[in-house]
Amino acid sequence: MLEKSLNVKSDVVIYDLEDSVPPSPADKDGARRRLKQFLQRADLPEPSRVAVRINDLSTPFFAEDVAEILASSAIQTLVLPKIHSAQDLHHVSRALVTTSLERKSPLKIIPSIESARALWNIGSIASWESEYSVARSGIVSALLFAAEDYCADTSILRSRSRRELLYTRSQIVIAARAFGLEAIDMVCVNYKDLDYLREECEDGRALGFTGKQAIHPTQVDVIQSTFVPTSHEILRAAKIVHAMKAAHASQQGAVGLEGEMIDAPMIKQAEQTLRIAAAAGLEIPTVTTD
């Protein structure tokens, strides 16, 4: 599986030491040792694409994961499972300062939201700042939703409609946006049903998520193609920006466009759409006045 990761085209590859590894000490030690050796390779993905999910801080494996794995400069992102509060992040921060190296750029920390307590404390998790130097202890860069763990903790029964998770997912997005973080949506467990995956991606993007976890390489293309603006959205955004520039030149604060009244909030949305499209390398049409 480690070898296969070299050919995956996802934005980030997460090497998992937690749920994908059996819970025995021998299995955990073996997985950690193999990953440490693998991370020394010269043909790894770019460091910005490499993340590791370590065992949670309540386990006896947490300290060794931090000491052994985070010594690698190839890792720029750390996924932390079962973060329930800001206090948990302080605990992790102290471990990072004690055992990991100082980096040229801060380690990105992604707390995994997977319990009722985590959702209750979502604001303090999203706004967390370390009491130590960020060069040693890292910064929170995103919130990740682990739906299966969350449902197990809350007794929520997950369905194909996702209705029962609407409140939780919306809260995660709002907290992430409030503090300038990315919001990563839940895994689609129906990994062979790509039509349903697309539906779930469209739903997540509409809620404000900026990305989605994949559990199989076949999911990557669908996720990447869905979490970017459509050609229709890009064209509309370009028209809005063009129309508003003309309106402002005429000292107008709003303008009608194709039956809609366009004003300042809508131009902010349009500009964001164009920024995302440009970052994704999508074509942005030139709009002219007829």
PDB file of C-alpha atoms in Angstrom:
ATOM      1  CA  MET A   1       0.000   0.000   0.000  1.00  0.00           C
ATOM      2  CA  LEU A   2       2.870   2.383   0.674  1.00  0.00           C
ATOM      3  CA  GLU A   3       4.206   1.836  -2.834  1.00  0.00           C
ATOM      4  CA  LYS A   4       0.774   2.425  -4.372  1.00  0.00           C
ATOM      5  CA  SER A   5       0.543   5.799  -2.639  1.00  0.00           C
ATOM      6  CA  LEU A   6       3.317   7.121  -4.890  1.00  0.00           C
ATOM      7  CA  ASN A   7       0.960   7.022  -7.867  1.00  0.00           C
ATOM      8  CA  VAL A   8      -2.152   8.471  -6.239  1.00  0.00           C
ATOM      9  CA  LYS A   9      -3.138  11.879  -7.653  1.00  0.00           C
ATOM     10  CA  SER A  10      -4.909  13.176  -4.549  1.00  0.00           C
ATOM     11  CA  ASP A  11      -4.041  16.630  -3.228  1.00  0.00           C
ATOM     12  CA  VAL A  12      -2.760  15.094   0.014  1.00  0.00           C
ATOM     13  CA  VAL A  13      -1.780  11.507   0.844  1.00  0.00           C
ATOM     14  CA  ILE A  14      -2.515  10.540   4.463  1.00  0.00           C
ATOM     15  CA  TYR A  15      -0.407   7.691   5.816  1.00  0.00           C
ATOM     16  CA  ASP A  16      -2.479   6.142   8.574  1.00  0.00           C
ATOM     17  CA  LEU A  17      -1.046   4.618  11.742  1.00  0.00           C
ATOM     18  CA  GLU A  18      -4.389   4.499  13.532  1.00  0.00           C
ATOM     19  CA  ASP A  19      -7.488   2.598  12.356  1.00  0.00           C
ATOM     20  CA  SER A  20      -5.866   0.925   9.358  1.00  0.00           C
ATOM     21  CA  VAL A  21      -3.373  -0.841  11.635  1.00  0.00           C
ATOM     22  CA  PRO A  22      -4.430  -3.656  14.031  1.00  0.00           C
ATOM     23  CA  PRO A  23      -4.324  -2.536  17.691  1.00  0.00           C
ATOM     24  CA  SER A  24      -1.623  -4.906  18.965  1.00  0.00           C
ATOM     25  CA  PRO A  25       1.714  -3.321  20.028  1.00  0.00           C
ATOM     26  CA  ALA A  26       3.596  -5.527  17.573  1.00  0.00           C
ATOM     27  CA  ASP A  27       1.446  -4.396  14.643  1.00  0.00           C
ATOM     28  CA  LYS A  28       1.666  -0.740  15.659  1.00  0.00           C
ATOM     29  CA  ASP A  29       5.427  -0.892  16.066  1.00  0.00           C
ATOM     30  CA  GLY A  30       5.841  -2.666  12.753  1.00  0.00           C
ATOM     31  CA  ALA A  31       3.681  -0.156  10.884  1.00  0.00           C
ATOM     32  CA  ARG A  32       5.522   2.766  12.435  1.00  0.00           C
ATOM     33  CA  ARG A  33       8.900   1.260  11.537  1.00  0.00           C
ATOM     34  CA  ARG A  34       7.889   0.605   7.926  1.00  0.00           C
ATOM     35  CA  LEU A  35       6.484   4.100   7.511  1.00  0.00           C
ATOM     36  CA  LYS A  36       9.568   5.718   9.021  1.00  0.00           C
ATOM     37  CA  GLN A  37      11.751   3.862   6.531  1.00  0.00           C
ATOM     38  CA  PHE A  38       9.413   4.678   3.649  1.00  0.00           C
ATOM     39  CA  LEU A  39       9.503   8.397   4.468  1.00  0.00           C
ATOM     40  CA  GLN A  40      13.241   8.417   3.773  1.00  0.00           C
ATOM     41  CA  ARG A  41      12.697   7.728   0.070  1.00  0.00           C
ATOM     42  CA  ALA A  42      13.679  10.320  -2.500  1.00  0.00           C
ATOM     43  CA  ASP A  43      10.611   9.739  -4.697  1.00  0.00           C
ATOM     44  CA  LEU A  44       7.973  10.708  -2.149  1.00  0.00           C
ATOM     45  CA  PRO A  45       5.228  13.171  -3.105  1.00  0.00           C
ATOM     46  CA  GLU A  46       6.002  16.831  -2.450  1.00  0.00           C
ATOM     47  CA  PRO A  47       6.085  17.515   1.316  1.00  0.00           C
ATOM     48  CA  SER A  48       2.960  19.663   1.009  1.00  0.00           C
ATOM     49  CA  ARG A  49       1.136  16.500  -0.110  1.00  0.00           C
ATOM     50  CA  VAL A  50       2.334  14.264   2.723  1.00  0.00           C
ATOM     51  CA  ALA A  51       0.330  13.842   5.930  1.00  0.00           C
ATOM     52  CA  VAL A  52       0.352  11.248   8.687  1.00  0.00           C
ATOM     53  CA  ARG A  53      -2.503  10.257  10.957  1.00  0.00           C
ATOM     54  CA  ILE A  54      -1.010   9.092  14.220  1.00  0.00           C
ATOM     55  CA  ASN A  55      -2.630   7.192  17.074  1.00  0.00           C
ATOM     56  CA  ASP A  56      -4.661   9.310  19.447  1.00  0.00           C
ATOM     57  CA  LEU A  57      -3.116  10.748  22.569  1.00  0.00           C
ATOM     58  CA  SER A  58      -4.975   8.388  24.926  1.00  0.00           C
ATOM     59  CA  THR A  59      -3.145   5.367  23.492  1.00  0.00           C
ATOM     60  CA  PRO A  60       0.297   4.036  24.479  1.00  0.00           C
ATOM     61  CA  PHE A  61       1.353   4.486  20.829  1.00  0.00           C
ATOM     62  CA  PHE A  62       0.973   8.259  20.632  1.00  0.00           C
ATOM     63  CA  ALA A  63       4.359   9.234  22.096  1.00  0.00           C
ATOM     64  CA  GLU A  64       6.307   6.841  19.887  1.00  0.00           C
ATOM     65  CA  ASP A  65       4.431   8.011  16.800  1.00  0.00           C
ATOM     66  CA  VAL A  66       5.395  11.603  17.513  1.00  0.00           C
ATOM     67  CA  ALA A  67       9.008  10.772  18.364  1.00  0.00           C
ATOM     68  CA  GLU A  68       9.665   8.435  15.440  1.00  0.00           C
ATOM     69  CA  ILE A  69       7.524   9.757  12.595  1.00  0.00           C
ATOM     70  CA  LEU A  70       7.634  13.504  13.067  1.00  0.00           C
ATOM     71  CA  ALA A  71      11.419  13.476  12.975  1.00  0.00           C
ATOM     72  CA  SER A  72      10.988  13.284   9.191  1.00  0.00           C
ATOM     73  CA  SER A  73      11.106  16.602   7.338  1.00  0.00           C
ATOM     74  CA  ALA A  74       8.959  15.006   4.620  1.00  0.00           C
ATOM     75  CA  ILE A  75       5.883  15.499   6.792  1.00  0.00           C
ATOM     76  CA  GLN A  76       4.190  18.881   6.787  1.00  0.00           C
ATOM     77  CA  THR A  77       0.729  17.839   7.962  1.00  0.00           C
ATOM     78  CA  LEU A  78      -0.383  15.902  11.029  1.00  0.00           C
ATOM     79  CA  VAL A  79      -3.905  14.468  11.304  1.00  0.00           C
ATOM     80  CA  LEU A  80      -4.951  14.055  14.921  1.00  0.00           C
ATOM     81  CA  PRO A  81      -7.765  11.591  15.638  1.00  0.00           C
ATOM     82  CA  LYS A  82     -10.170  11.866  18.571  1.00  0.00           C
ATOM     83  CA  ILE A  83      -9.523  15.479  19.476  1.00  0.00           C
ATOM     84  CA  HIS A  84     -12.294  16.397  21.909  1.00  0.00           C
ATOM     85  CA  SER A  85     -11.142  19.795  23.187  1.00  0.00           C
ATOM     86  CA  ALA A  86      -8.503  22.511  23.046  1.00  0.00           C
ATOM     87  CA  GLN A  87      -6.893  20.844  26.056  1.00  0.00           C
ATOM     88  CA  ASP A  88      -6.194  17.816  23.874  1.00  0.00           C
ATOM     89  CA  LEU A  89      -4.403  20.067  21.407  1.00  0.00           C
ATOM     90  CA  HIS A  90      -2.305  21.567  24.208  1.00  0.00           C
ATOM     91  CA  HIS A  91      -1.320  18.025  25.210  1.00  0.00           C
ATOM     92  CA  VAL A  92      -0.256  17.292  21.625  1.00  0.00           C
ATOM     93  CA  SER A  93       1.585  20.598  21.435  1.00  0.00           C
ATOM     94  CA  ARG A  94       3.687  19.780  24.484  1.00  0.00           C
ATOM     95  CA  ALA A  95       4.603  16.416  22.970  1.00  0.00           C
ATOM     96  CA  LEU A  96       5.604  18.059  19.684  1.00  0.00           C
ATOM     97  CA  VAL A  97       7.829  20.590  21.407  1.00  0.00           C
ATOM     98  CA  THR A  98       9.517  17.871  23.444  1.00  0.00           C
ATOM     99  CA  THR A  99      10.175  15.312  20.747  1.00  0.00           C
ATOM    100  CA  SER A 100       9.886  16.690  17.208  1.00  0.00           C
ATOM    101  CA  LEU A 101      12.199  18.882  15.169  1.00  0.00           C
ATOM    102  CA  GLU A 102      11.959  22.607  14.503  1.00  0.00           C
ATOM    103  CA  ARG A 103      10.736  23.267  10.985  1.00  0.00           C
ATOM    104  CA  LYS A 104      11.222  26.030   8.455  1.00  0.00           C
ATOM    105  CA  SER A 105       7.438  26.276   8.124  1.00  0.00           C
ATOM    106  CA  PRO A 106       4.952  25.350  10.877  1.00  0.00           C
ATOM    107  CA  LEU A 107       3.586  21.827  11.008  1.00  0.00           C
ATOM    108  CA  LYS A 108      -0.036  21.863   9.880  1.00  0.00           C
ATOM    109  CA  ILE A 109      -2.333  20.224  12.411  1.00  0.00           C
ATOM    110  CA  ILE A 110      -5.722  18.833  11.385  1.00  0.00           C
ATOM    111  CA  PRO A 111      -7.955  17.841  14.311  1.00  0.00           C
ATOM    112  CA  SER A 112     -10.425  15.082  13.504  1.00  0.00           C
ATOM    113  CA  ILE A 113     -13.930  15.868  14.770  1.00  0.00           C
ATOM    114  CA  GLU A 114     -15.412  12.544  15.779  1.00  0.00           C
ATOM    115  CA  SER A 115     -17.351  12.918  19.042  1.00  0.00           C
ATOM    116  CA  ALA A 116     -20.166  14.872  20.659  1.00  0.00           C
ATOM    117  CA  ARG A 117     -17.614  16.542  22.932  1.00  0.00           C
ATOM    118  CA  ALA A 118     -15.584  17.666  19.938  1.00  0.00           C
ATOM    119  CA  LEU A 119     -18.612  19.273  18.329  1.00  0.00           C
ATOM    120  CA  TRP A 120     -19.561  20.918  21.624  1.00  0.00           C
ATOM    121  CA  ASN A 121     -16.038  22.387  21.824  1.00  0.00           C
ATOM    122  CA  ILE A 122     -15.696  23.093  18.115  1.00  0.00           C
ATOM    123  CA  GLY A 123     -15.045  26.826  18.521  1.00  0.00           C
ATOM    124  CA  SER A 124     -12.170  26.394  20.952  1.00  0.00           C
ATOM    125  CA  ILE A 125     -10.664  23.650  18.777  1.00  0.00           C
ATOM    126  CA  ALA A 126     -10.840  25.768  15.621  1.00  0.00           C
ATOM    127  CA  SER A 127      -9.400  28.834  17.374  1.00  0.00           C
ATOM    128  CA  TRP A 128      -6.658  26.980  19.263  1.00  0.00           C
ATOM    129  CA  GLU A 129      -3.183  28.477  19.425  1.00  0.00           C
ATOM    130  CA  SER A 130      -0.184  26.810  21.008  1.00  0.00           C
ATOM    131  CA  GLU A 131       1.486  28.280  24.053  1.00  0.00           C
ATOM    132  CA  TYR A 132       4.821  27.495  22.380  1.00  0.00           C
ATOM    133  CA  SER A 133       6.518  28.667  19.208  1.00  0.00           C
ATOM    134  CA  VAL A 134       4.571  27.584  16.127  1.00  0.00           C
ATOM    135  CA  ALA A 135       7.868  26.525  14.541  1.00  0.00           C
ATOM    136  CA  ARG A 136       7.970  23.695  17.078  1.00  0.00           C
ATOM    137  CA  SER A 137       4.325  23.066  17.942  1.00  0.00           C
ATOM    138  CA  GLY A 138       2.413  23.726  14.731  1.00  0.00           C
ATOM    139  CA  ILE A 139      -0.821  25.469  13.780  1.00  0.00           C
ATOM    140  CA  VAL A 140      -4.354  24.245  13.083  1.00  0.00           C
ATOM    141  CA  SER A 141      -4.953  24.449   9.337  1.00  0.00           C
ATOM    142  CA  ALA A 142      -8.196  22.509   8.855  1.00  0.00           C
ATOM    143  CA  LEU A 143     -10.998  20.607  10.541  1.00  0.00           C
ATOM    144  CA  LEU A 144     -11.771  17.082   9.367  1.00  0.00           C
ATOM    145  CA  PHE A 145     -15.065  15.277   9.940  1.00  0.00           C
ATOM    146  CA  ALA A 146     -14.842  11.571  10.828  1.00  0.00           C
ATOM    147  CA  ALA A 147     -18.490  10.625  10.393  1.00  0.00           C
ATOM    148  CA  GLU A 148     -18.325   6.951  11.300  1.00  0.00           C
ATOM    149  CA  ASP A 149     -16.631   7.595  14.652  1.00  0.00           C
ATOM    150  CA  TYR A 150     -19.012  10.471  15.302  1.00  0.00           C
ATOM    151  CA  CYS A 151     -22.059   8.295  14.644  1.00  0.00           C
ATOM    152  CA  ALA A 152     -20.670   5.589  16.922  1.00  0.00           C
ATOM    153  CA  ASP A 153     -20.192   8.141  19.695  1.00  0.00           C
ATOM    154  CA  THR A 154     -23.586   9.815  19.331  1.00  0.00           C
ATOM    155  CA  SER A 155     -25.752   6.799  18.338  1.00  0.00           C
ATOM    156  CA  ILE A 156     -26.736   8.631  15.150  1.00  0.00           C
ATOM    157  CA  LEU A 157     -27.842   6.254  12.410  1.00  0.00           C
ATOM    158  CA  ARG A 158     -26.169   7.276   9.178  1.00  0.00           C
ATOM    159  CA  SER A 159     -28.305   7.130   6.037  1.00  0.00           C
ATOM    160  CA  ARG A 160     -27.811   7.782   2.331  1.00  0.00           C
ATOM    161  CA  SER A 161     -29.727  11.049   2.695  1.00  0.00           C
ATOM    162  CA  ARG A 162     -27.139  12.458   5.176  1.00  0.00           C
ATOM    163  CA  ARG A 163     -29.995  14.425   6.754  1.00  0.00           C
ATOM    164  CA  GLU A 164     -29.047  13.302  10.255  1.00  0.00           C
ATOM    165  CA  LEU A 165     -25.553  14.822   9.830  1.00  0.00           C
ATOM    166  CA  LEU A 166     -26.598  18.186   8.376  1.00  0.00           C
ATOM    167  CA  TYR A 167     -26.329  20.070  11.671  1.00  0.00           C
ATOM    168  CA  THR A 168     -22.935  18.594  12.528  1.00  0.00           C
ATOM    169  CA  ARG A 169     -21.420  19.172   9.115  1.00  0.00           C
ATOM    170  CA  SER A 170     -22.725  22.747   8.999  1.00  0.00           C
ATOM    171  CA  GLN A 171     -21.260  23.483  12.428  1.00  0.00           C
ATOM    172  CA  ILE A 172     -17.851  22.190  11.352  1.00  0.00           C
ATOM    173  CA  VAL A 173     -17.857  24.368   8.238  1.00  0.00           C
ATOM    174  CA  ILE A 174     -18.956  27.461  10.154  1.00  0.00           C
ATOM    175  CA  ALA A 175     -16.252  26.977  12.807  1.00  0.00           C
ATOM    176  CA  ALA A 176     -13.600  26.399  10.154  1.00  0.00           C
ATOM    177  CA  ARG A 177     -14.603  29.474   8.176  1.00  0.00           C
ATOM    178  CA  ALA A 178     -14.777  31.615  11.304  1.00  0.00           C
ATOM    179  CA  PHE A 179     -11.066  31.034  11.898  1.00  0.00           C
ATOM    180  CA  GLY A 180      -9.775  30.819   8.328  1.00  0.00           C
ATOM    181  CA  LEU A 181      -9.414  27.034   8.195  1.00  0.00           C
ATOM    182  CA  GLU A 182     -10.110  24.458   5.522  1.00  0.00           C
ATOM    183  CA  ALA A 183     -13.078  22.133   6.114  1.00  0.00           C
ATOM    184  CA  ILE A 184     -12.662  18.509   5.007  1.00  0.00           C
ATOM    185  CA  ASP A 185     -15.840  16.481   4.619  1.00  0.00           C
ATOM    186  CA  MET A 186     -16.508  12.883   5.630  1.00  0.00           C
ATOM    187  CA  VAL A 187     -15.566   9.713   3.794  1.00  0.00           C
ATOM    188  CA  CYS A 188     -18.088   8.262   1.352  1.00  0.00           C
ATOM    189  CA  VAL A 189     -18.144   4.634   2.470  1.00  0.00           C
ATOM    190  CA  ASN A 190     -19.985   3.524  -0.689  1.00  0.00           C
ATOM    191  CA  TYR A 191     -16.680   3.655  -2.536  1.00  0.00           C
ATOM    192  CA  LYS A 192     -17.846   1.623  -5.550  1.00  0.00           C
ATOM    193  CA  ASP A 193     -20.877   3.854  -6.194  1.00  0.00           C
ATOM    194  CA  LEU A 194     -19.318   6.826  -7.977  1.00  0.00           C
ATOM    195  CA  ASP A 195     -22.680   8.415  -8.774  1.00  0.00           C
ATOM    196  CA  TYR A 196     -23.528   8.515  -5.099  1.00  0.00           C
ATOM    197  CA  LEU A 197     -20.041   9.798  -4.343  1.00  0.00           C
ATOM    198  CA  ARG A 198     -20.591  12.694  -6.747  1.00  0.00           C
ATOM    199  CA  GLU A 199     -23.919  13.464  -5.096  1.00  0.00           C
ATOM    200  CA  GLU A 200     -22.250  13.479  -1.677  1.00  0.00           C
ATOM    201  CA  CYS A 201     -19.456  15.712  -2.988  1.00  0.00           C
ATOM    202  CA  GLU A 202     -21.928  18.190  -4.453  1.00  0.00           C
ATOM    203  CA  ASP A 203     -23.780  18.228  -1.149  1.00  0.00           C
ATOM    204  CA  GLY A 204     -20.563  18.834   0.794  1.00  0.00           C
ATOM    205  CA  ARG A 205     -19.436  21.628  -1.487  1.00  0.00           C
ATOM    206  CA  ALA A 206     -22.850  23.292  -1.205  1.00  0.00           C
ATOM    207  CA  LEU A 207     -22.474  23.240   2.587  1.00  0.00           C
ATOM    208  CA  GLY A 208     -19.124  25.001   2.307  1.00  0.00           C
ATOM    209  CA  PHE A 209     -16.617  22.159   2.643  1.00  0.00           C
ATOM    210  CA  THR A 210     -13.415  22.759   0.735  1.00  0.00           C
ATOM    211  CA  GLY A 211     -12.436  19.117   0.260  1.00  0.00           C
ATOM    212  CA  LYS A 212     -13.306  15.531   1.005  1.00  0.00           C
ATOM    213  CA  GLN A 213     -11.543  12.420   2.247  1.00  0.00           C
ATOM    214  CA  ALA A 214     -11.093   9.479  -0.126  1.00  0.00           C
ATOM    215  CA  ILE A 215     -10.682   5.883   0.988  1.00  0.00           C
ATOM    216  CA  HIS A 216     -10.017   4.431  -2.458  1.00  0.00           C
ATOM    217  CA  PRO A 217      -8.040   5.726  -5.470  1.00  0.00           C
ATOM    218  CA  THR A 218     -11.124   5.447  -7.699  1.00  0.00           C
ATOM    219  CA  GLN A 219     -12.758   8.223  -5.654  1.00  0.00           C
ATOM    220  CA  VAL A 220     -10.065  10.825  -6.266  1.00  0.00           C
ATOM    221  CA  ASP A 221     -11.074  12.007  -9.740  1.00  0.00           C
ATOM    222  CA  VAL A 222     -14.711  12.455  -8.779  1.00  0.00           C
ATOM    223  CA  ILE A 223     -13.826  14.393  -5.640  1.00  0.00           C
ATOM    224  CA  GLN A 224     -11.333  16.653  -7.383  1.00  0.00           C
ATOM    225  CA  SER A 225     -13.649  17.399 -10.290  1.00  0.00           C
ATOM    226  CA  THR A 226     -16.589  18.195  -8.010  1.00  0.00           C
ATOM    227  CA  PHE A 227     -14.897  20.462  -5.457  1.00  0.00           C
ATOM    228  CA  VAL A 228     -14.148  23.112  -8.090  1.00  0.00           C
ATOM    229  CA  PRO A 229     -16.516  25.574  -9.785  1.00  0.00           C
ATOM    230  CA  THR A 230     -18.432  24.379 -12.821  1.00  0.00           C
ATOM    231  CA  SER A 231     -17.976  26.109 -16.169  1.00  0.00           C
ATOM    232  CA  HIS A 232     -21.409  27.709 -15.675  1.00  0.00           C
ATOM    233  CA  GLU A 233     -20.397  29.046 -12.240  1.00  0.00           C
ATOM    234  CA  ILE A 234     -17.127  30.420 -13.603  1.00  0.00           C
ATOM    235  CA  LEU A 235     -18.868  32.182 -16.502  1.00  0.00           C
ATOM    236  CA  ARG A 236     -21.469  33.677 -14.181  1.00  0.00           C
ATOM    237  CA  ALA A 237     -18.761  34.868 -11.785  1.00  0.00           C
ATOM    238  CA  ALA A 238     -16.820  36.474 -14.637  1.00  0.00           C
ATOM    239  CA  LYS A 239     -19.974  38.253 -15.818  1.00  0.00           C
ATOM    240  CA  ILE A 240     -20.682  39.518 -12.294  1.00  0.00           C
ATOM    241  CA  VAL A 241     -17.169  40.898 -11.839  1.00  0.00           C
ATOM    242  CA  HIS A 242     -17.271  42.552 -15.252  1.00  0.00           C
ATOM    243  CA  ALA A 243     -20.724  44.048 -14.655  1.00  0.00           C
ATOM    244  CA  MET A 244     -19.795  45.383 -11.230  1.00  0.00           C
ATOM    245  CA  LYS A 245     -16.622  47.008 -12.525  1.00  0.00           C
ATOM    246  CA  ALA A 246     -18.728  48.802 -15.131  1.00  0.00           C
ATOM    247  CA  ALA A 247     -21.278  49.769 -12.474  1.00  0.00           C
ATOM    248  CA  HIS A 248     -18.625  51.138 -10.141  1.00  0.00           C
ATOM    249  CA  ALA A 249     -17.116  53.124 -13.021  1.00  0.00           C
ATOM    250  CA  SER A 250     -20.554  54.692 -13.429  1.00  0.00           C
ATOM    251  CA  GLN A 251     -20.767  55.337  -9.665  1.00  0.00           C
ATOM    252  CA  GLN A 252     -23.419  52.658  -9.159  1.00  0.00           C
ATOM    253  CA  GLY A 253     -23.356  50.252  -6.205  1.00  0.00           C
ATOM    254  CA  ALA A 254     -25.575  47.603  -7.771  1.00  0.00           C
ATOM    255  CA  VAL A 255     -26.522  46.403 -11.228  1.00  0.00           C
ATOM    256  CA  GLY A 256     -29.036  44.078 -12.862  1.00  0.00           C
ATOM    257  CA  LEU A 257     -27.664  40.963 -14.561  1.00  0.00           C
ATOM    258  CA  GLU A 258     -29.836  38.357 -16.281  1.00  0.00           C
ATOM    259  CA  GLY A 259     -32.792  39.135 -14.031  1.00  0.00           C
ATOM    260  CA  GLU A 260     -30.788  39.291 -10.782  1.00  0.00           C
ATOM    261  CA  MET A 261     -29.800  42.299  -8.718  1.00  0.00           C
ATOM    262  CA  ILE A 262     -26.035  42.133  -8.167  1.00  0.00           C
ATOM    263  CA  ASP A 263     -24.414  44.021  -5.286  1.00  0.00           C
ATOM    264  CA  ALA A 264     -21.303  43.909  -3.069  1.00  0.00           C
ATOM    265  CA  PRO A 265     -21.878  40.523  -1.334  1.00  0.00           C
ATOM    266  CA  MET A 266     -22.387  38.800  -4.670  1.00  0.00           C
ATOM    267  CA  ILE A 267     -19.208  40.234  -6.124  1.00  0.00           C
ATOM    268  CA  LYS A 268     -17.302  38.796  -3.147  1.00  0.00           C
ATOM    269  CA  GLN A 269     -18.744  35.374  -3.968  1.00  0.00           C
ATOM    270  CA  ALA A 270     -17.885  35.793  -7.637  1.00  0.00           C
ATOM    271  CA  GLU A 271     -14.311  36.809  -6.886  1.00  0.00           C
ATOM    272  CA  GLN A 272     -13.919  33.773  -4.619  1.00  0.00           C
ATOM    273  CA  THR A 273     -15.213  31.516  -7.402  1.00  0.00           C
ATOM    274  CA  LEU A 274     -12.652  32.949  -9.813  1.00  0.00           C
ATOM    275  CA  ARG A 275      -9.827  32.562  -7.287  1.00  0.00           C
ATOM    276  CA  ILE A 276     -10.678  28.879  -6.807  1.00  0.00           C
ATOM    277  CA  ALA A 277     -10.945  28.352 -10.559  1.00  0.00           C
ATOM    278  CA  ALA A 278      -7.579  29.995 -11.142  1.00  0.00           C
ATOM    279  CA  ALA A 279      -5.922  27.926  -8.414  1.00  0.00           C
ATOM    280  CA  ALA A 280      -7.333  24.776 -10.020  1.00  0.00           C
ATOM    281  CA  GLY A 281      -5.994  25.782 -13.415  1.00  0.00           C
ATOM    282  CA  LEU A 282      -9.465  26.122 -14.943  1.00  0.00           C
ATOM    283  CA  GLU A 283     -10.151  28.412 -17.874  1.00  0.00           C
ATOM    284  CA  ILE A 284     -11.710  31.760 -16.993  1.00  0.00           C
ATOM    285  CA  PRO A 285     -13.547  33.272 -19.971  1.00  0.00           C
ATOM    286  CA  THR A 286     -13.049  36.884 -21.006  1.00  0.00           C
ATOM    287  CA  VAL A 287     -16.277  38.856 -20.716  1.00  0.00           C
ATOM    288  CA  THR A 288     -16.827  41.980 -22.789  1.00  0.00           C
ATOM    289  CA  THR A 289     -19.603  44.549 -22.999  1.00  0.00           C
ATOM    290  CA  ASP A 290     -21.826  44.121 -26.034  1.00  0.00           C
TER     291      ASP A 290
END
